[in-house]
Amino acid sequence: MTSYLVDLAYIGIASVQEYLALHVLLCLIPAFFLAGAIASLFSKESVLKFFGADAPKYVSYTVAAVSGCLLAVCSCTVLPLFAGIYKRGAGIGPATTFLFSAPAINILAIVYTAKILGYDLGVARAVIAITLSIVIGLVMASIYERNNGERKSIKTFGEEKHAHTVWLFLLLLAILVTPEIFPTWNPMLFIEIPLILITIYVSLKWFDRDELESWMGETWFLVKQITPLLLIGVFFAGIIVELLPAEYVVEYVGGATAGSYVIASVSAALMYFSTLTEVPIISALTLLGMGKGPALAMLLAGPALSLPNMIVISRIMGVQKGMTYISLVVVISAISGYIFGMYII
């Protein structure tokens, strides 16, 4: 028994070593710097102001659906932001659009999904999450906002926008995607090294010391918060591949039946995924035979919901509204996975 557990531990460690060799230098490190820049240099308040009564609906829903990229929130940090904008006057439609979309299109999560699970799933996760968030928001608004009274304007503070943040974002994004465009070392380094040097130069030129310290502080915070949990997820994902019979995975979430999408969506909603840990776990399941459709259903439902998350949402909105939102997320995630699976297989 002891030797068996030791063997499993070695399998988990081997998975971590393989992961570190393949993905850290050219994937996670640039992504952490990008997410840190977004978190520190982009004004959250300048985004949140678009959720108030003064904003046209097409603006509030659009901003709510895409703001996760700019706010760099995870499934945990989105809850206080959601509570704040909801209590301060945002309509339930834009608020729930933001609640679903923000953790789903976290820049780290999208990049990592594309790198590990493939660009088809990475792009589908981002595009479908944005689309479904608007659908969910419109449905919630049509049910609950008709007699909800007047919405209030949302007062915001500190809306100053740095003139160079967009250019920095594009430079960091270029550093992140260059290894995918040029997979061989010589041409990749020929472009990557000058991009890094230019980014360092303009960062020192454009931003003052406090801004740079804030950026590095946010980056280091994300590294400390996410990396240990991510490595634990990779460790246990390697063990899952060894222990879980492939025939069970194929039978229940192989993508052959409509039930597999429901199982994937419901199980993801009930589980708690720390930021990014859903990716190595789903990657392990795909190696065992999980279909790409159920994988997408898990990627959509997992970041948006968990048991603790459901309790908080129900307390903020009330049980009826909370259960409606939860049901919409589970059902629409399953349907989206089913449609994606039909076209991708």
XYZ file of C-alpha atoms in Angstrom:
345
model
C 0.000 0.000 0.000
C 2.787 2.394 0.935
C 4.683 1.696 -2.279
C 1.483 2.291 -4.276
C 1.004 5.708 -2.673
C 4.653 6.526 -3.346
C 4.163 5.574 -7.005
C 1.131 7.865 -7.208
C 3.153 10.686 -5.639
C 5.878 10.195 -8.246
C 3.244 10.328 -10.995
C 1.923 13.608 -9.601
C 5.436 15.050 -9.297
C 6.207 13.999 -12.886
C 3.091 15.849 -14.050
C 4.226 18.986 -12.219
C 7.731 18.731 -13.711
C 6.344 18.338 -17.214
C 4.008 21.273 -16.670
C 6.823 23.510 -15.385
C 9.025 22.632 -18.338
C 6.367 23.288 -20.972
C 4.259 26.189 -19.767
C 5.822 28.452 -17.157
C 8.477 30.456 -19.024
C 6.574 31.295 -22.222
C 3.007 31.133 -20.927
C 2.379 31.900 -17.270
C 5.124 34.440 -16.595
C 4.032 36.831 -19.395
C 0.387 36.221 -18.469
C 1.038 37.095 -14.815
C 2.734 40.372 -15.819
C -0.181 41.163 -18.136
C -2.799 40.420 -15.473
C -0.831 42.417 -12.896
C -0.708 45.427 -15.228
C -4.445 45.212 -15.840
C -5.203 44.927 -12.128
C -3.010 47.882 -11.116
C -2.951 50.323 -14.031
C -6.499 50.142 -15.404
C -9.104 52.048 -13.388
C -11.836 49.708 -12.150
C -14.054 52.666 -11.326
C -13.944 53.912 -14.910
C -15.443 50.574 -15.937
C -18.005 50.224 -13.141
C -19.552 53.635 -13.869
C -21.049 52.216 -17.073
C -23.436 50.008 -15.077
C -25.542 52.852 -13.690
C -28.845 54.282 -14.878
C -27.145 57.002 -16.906
C -25.597 54.466 -19.281
C -27.580 53.203 -22.307
C -28.413 49.494 -22.158
C -26.251 48.597 -25.141
C -23.291 50.235 -23.356
C -23.916 48.698 -19.924
C -24.390 45.169 -21.272
C -21.373 45.405 -23.582
C -19.093 46.714 -20.844
C -20.435 44.150 -18.370
C -19.748 41.328 -20.830
C -16.129 42.255 -21.612
C -14.950 43.989 -18.440
C -13.535 40.769 -16.990
C -10.535 41.197 -19.295
C -9.849 44.647 -17.871
C -10.682 43.954 -14.226
C -8.740 40.665 -13.955
C -11.123 39.209 -11.379
C -11.528 35.579 -10.391
C -14.615 33.740 -9.173
C -13.901 34.906 -5.606
C -13.130 38.575 -6.154
C -16.050 39.063 -8.537
C -18.576 38.608 -5.698
C -17.818 41.817 -3.743
C -17.634 43.756 -7.012
C -20.998 42.314 -8.052
C -22.511 43.121 -4.662
C -21.168 46.661 -4.884
C -22.539 47.492 -8.319
C -25.847 45.726 -7.627
C -26.447 47.515 -4.320
C -25.296 50.852 -5.763
C -27.891 50.910 -8.512
C -26.883 48.680 -11.413
C -29.787 46.836 -12.990
C -29.992 43.111 -12.374
C -29.393 42.520 -16.106
C -25.982 44.209 -16.426
C -25.033 43.064 -12.909
C -25.623 39.363 -13.659
C -23.993 39.748 -17.081
C -20.903 40.990 -15.256
C -21.195 38.260 -12.602
C -21.077 35.479 -15.197
C -18.629 36.975 -17.671
C -15.942 38.500 -15.455
C -14.383 35.303 -14.026
C -14.984 33.401 -17.279
C -12.864 35.742 -19.412
C -10.135 36.381 -16.862
C -7.108 36.961 -19.117
C -5.064 34.309 -17.287
C -7.829 31.728 -17.635
C -8.344 32.328 -21.357
C -4.628 32.211 -22.184
C -4.080 29.111 -20.086
C -7.108 27.332 -21.577
C -5.870 28.018 -25.111
C -2.339 26.869 -24.298
C -3.319 23.649 -22.539
C -6.641 22.582 -24.071
C -6.251 24.067 -27.553
C -7.132 27.315 -29.228
C -10.547 26.030 -30.298
C -11.605 25.643 -26.654
C -9.799 28.829 -25.596
C -11.521 30.986 -28.198
C -14.866 29.228 -27.682
C -14.637 29.802 -23.936
C -14.081 33.537 -24.383
C -16.571 34.184 -27.184
C -19.357 31.993 -25.814
C -18.912 33.297 -22.265
C -19.315 36.873 -23.496
C -22.369 35.962 -25.582
C -24.037 33.872 -22.882
C -23.431 36.502 -20.228
C -25.534 38.954 -22.231
C -28.247 36.317 -22.758
C -28.339 35.558 -19.025
C -28.471 39.262 -18.163
C -31.305 39.955 -20.606
C -33.326 36.991 -19.305
C -32.829 38.088 -15.682
C -33.837 41.646 -16.601
C -36.939 40.499 -18.477
C -38.085 38.454 -15.465
C -37.218 40.749 -12.557
C -36.610 44.300 -13.756
C -39.991 45.285 -15.188
C -41.367 46.650 -11.925
C -38.106 47.266 -10.171
C -38.398 51.054 -10.022
C -35.811 53.531 -11.181
C -32.180 52.578 -11.279
C -29.686 54.898 -9.640
C -26.566 56.421 -11.056
C -23.371 54.850 -9.771
C -20.965 57.368 -8.287
C -17.368 56.576 -9.035
C -14.064 57.981 -7.879
C -10.526 57.944 -9.177
C -11.445 57.702 -12.868
C -8.144 59.060 -14.171
C -6.941 56.954 -17.060
C -3.284 56.634 -17.864
C -2.640 57.501 -21.508
C -0.204 54.640 -22.052
C -1.950 51.661 -20.445
C -3.442 50.457 -23.732
C -0.048 50.474 -25.455
C 1.500 48.595 -22.558
C -1.348 46.062 -22.750
C -0.657 45.502 -26.481
C 3.092 45.074 -25.917
C 2.553 42.524 -23.147
C -0.016 40.723 -25.293
C 2.495 40.559 -28.150
C 5.090 39.024 -25.807
C 2.503 36.454 -24.778
C 1.414 35.351 -28.268
C 4.778 35.493 -30.091
C 5.811 31.937 -29.039
C 2.608 30.618 -30.607
C 3.125 32.478 -33.880
C 6.820 31.520 -34.092
C 7.150 28.104 -32.372
C 10.834 27.545 -33.275
C 13.421 29.103 -30.989
C 15.525 31.292 -33.322
C 12.765 33.368 -34.973
C 10.816 33.454 -31.718
C 13.736 34.879 -29.714
C 14.573 37.299 -32.557
C 11.171 38.942 -31.983
C 10.591 38.171 -28.300
C 13.791 39.697 -26.894
C 13.343 43.117 -28.598
C 9.685 43.158 -27.476
C 10.734 42.543 -23.865
C 13.430 45.241 -24.023
C 11.007 47.754 -25.577
C 8.411 46.962 -22.901
C 10.944 47.501 -20.112
C 12.096 50.795 -21.664
C 8.626 52.291 -22.213
C 7.431 51.115 -18.796
C 10.273 53.000 -17.102
C 9.579 56.012 -19.304
C 5.768 56.096 -19.066
C 5.087 55.129 -15.459
C 6.296 56.594 -12.199
C 7.809 54.601 -9.366
C 4.550 54.185 -7.450
C 2.778 52.834 -10.538
C 5.582 50.391 -11.291
C 5.656 49.216 -7.675
C 1.887 48.734 -7.788
C 2.213 46.717 -11.018
C 4.959 44.488 -9.629
C 3.046 44.136 -6.363
C -0.126 42.995 -8.142
C 1.889 40.598 -10.297
C 3.609 39.068 -7.274
C 0.271 38.842 -5.442
C -1.219 36.869 -8.365
C 1.829 34.590 -8.488
C 1.610 33.852 -4.741
C -2.151 33.408 -4.809
C -2.468 31.235 -7.900
C 0.764 29.277 -8.425
C 0.625 26.998 -5.329
C -3.007 26.076 -6.036
C -2.224 25.580 -9.705
C 0.662 23.211 -8.983
C -1.538 21.264 -6.554
C -4.144 21.015 -9.299
C -1.561 19.744 -11.787
C -0.275 17.229 -9.203
C -3.709 15.731 -8.565
C -4.646 15.896 -12.252
C -1.730 13.566 -12.976
C -2.988 11.175 -10.301
C -6.552 11.368 -11.686
C -5.307 10.134 -15.060
C -3.741 7.145 -13.324
C -6.662 6.258 -11.040
C -9.823 7.088 -12.974
C -10.920 4.358 -15.396
C -11.071 5.816 -18.891
C -14.242 3.880 -19.713
C -16.144 5.713 -16.943
C -15.123 9.092 -18.338
C -16.099 8.067 -21.863
C -19.435 6.695 -20.651
C -20.526 9.684 -18.568
C -18.885 12.719 -20.202
C -17.647 11.365 -23.503
C -19.958 13.640 -25.432
C -22.064 10.965 -27.079
C -25.277 11.748 -25.202
C -27.087 14.882 -24.055
C -26.768 13.628 -20.466
C -22.978 13.980 -20.598
C -23.309 17.750 -21.045
C -25.708 18.047 -18.123
C -23.422 15.940 -15.914
C -20.417 18.079 -16.884
C -22.250 21.356 -16.243
C -23.823 20.323 -12.917
C -20.644 18.730 -11.548
C -18.598 21.833 -12.466
C -21.170 24.085 -10.771
C -20.974 22.077 -7.553
C -17.171 21.921 -7.488
C -14.912 24.724 -6.297
C -12.210 25.602 -8.811
C -9.534 28.008 -7.659
C -8.356 30.271 -10.460
C -6.895 28.203 -13.338
C -7.099 24.861 -11.516
C -10.053 23.835 -13.688
C -7.754 23.676 -16.721
C -5.343 20.888 -15.631
C -8.245 18.900 -14.154
C -10.276 19.147 -17.365
C -7.119 18.425 -19.364
C -6.698 15.193 -17.394
C -10.313 14.240 -18.089
C -9.911 14.893 -21.824
C -6.917 12.546 -21.861
C -9.211 9.884 -20.430
C -11.843 10.424 -23.118
C -13.914 13.431 -22.074
C -15.421 15.135 -25.120
C -14.655 18.737 -26.012
C -18.331 19.666 -25.695
C -18.612 18.569 -22.035
C -15.189 20.154 -21.426
C -16.548 23.496 -22.630
C -19.661 23.074 -20.456
C -17.370 22.628 -17.440
C -15.245 25.630 -18.440
C -18.360 27.819 -18.620
C -20.156 26.647 -15.469
C -17.107 26.018 -13.267
C -15.698 29.571 -12.913
C -19.181 31.084 -12.565
C -20.504 28.831 -9.810
C -19.535 26.812 -6.754
C -21.432 25.896 -3.592
C -20.004 28.831 -1.551
C -20.526 31.124 -4.527
C -24.195 30.078 -4.829
C -24.850 30.856 -1.170
C -23.368 34.353 -1.482
C -25.240 35.087 -4.719
C -28.546 34.017 -3.160
C -27.953 36.243 -0.143
C -27.142 39.256 -2.317
C -30.019 38.916 -4.789
C -32.479 36.871 -2.768
C -33.170 33.149 -3.068
C -35.579 33.351 -6.010
C -33.347 35.527 -8.170
C -30.279 33.592 -7.101
C -31.781 30.234 -8.027
C -32.954 31.619 -11.368
C -29.437 32.817 -12.148
C -27.861 29.523 -11.035
C -30.310 27.484 -13.129
C -29.674 29.671 -16.182
C -25.909 29.210 -15.876
C -26.140 25.417 -15.563
C -28.665 24.957 -18.373
C -27.087 27.386 -20.831
C -23.590 26.009 -20.183
C -24.834 22.487 -20.960
C -26.616 23.645 -24.128
C -23.547 25.582 -25.291
C -21.323 22.568 -24.723
C -23.770 20.408 -26.672
C -23.829 22.779 -29.656
C -20.044 23.182 -29.596
C -19.616 19.401 -29.395
C -21.868 18.871 -32.414
C -19.760 21.187 -34.579
C -16.310 20.254 -33.290
C -16.615 16.463 -33.435
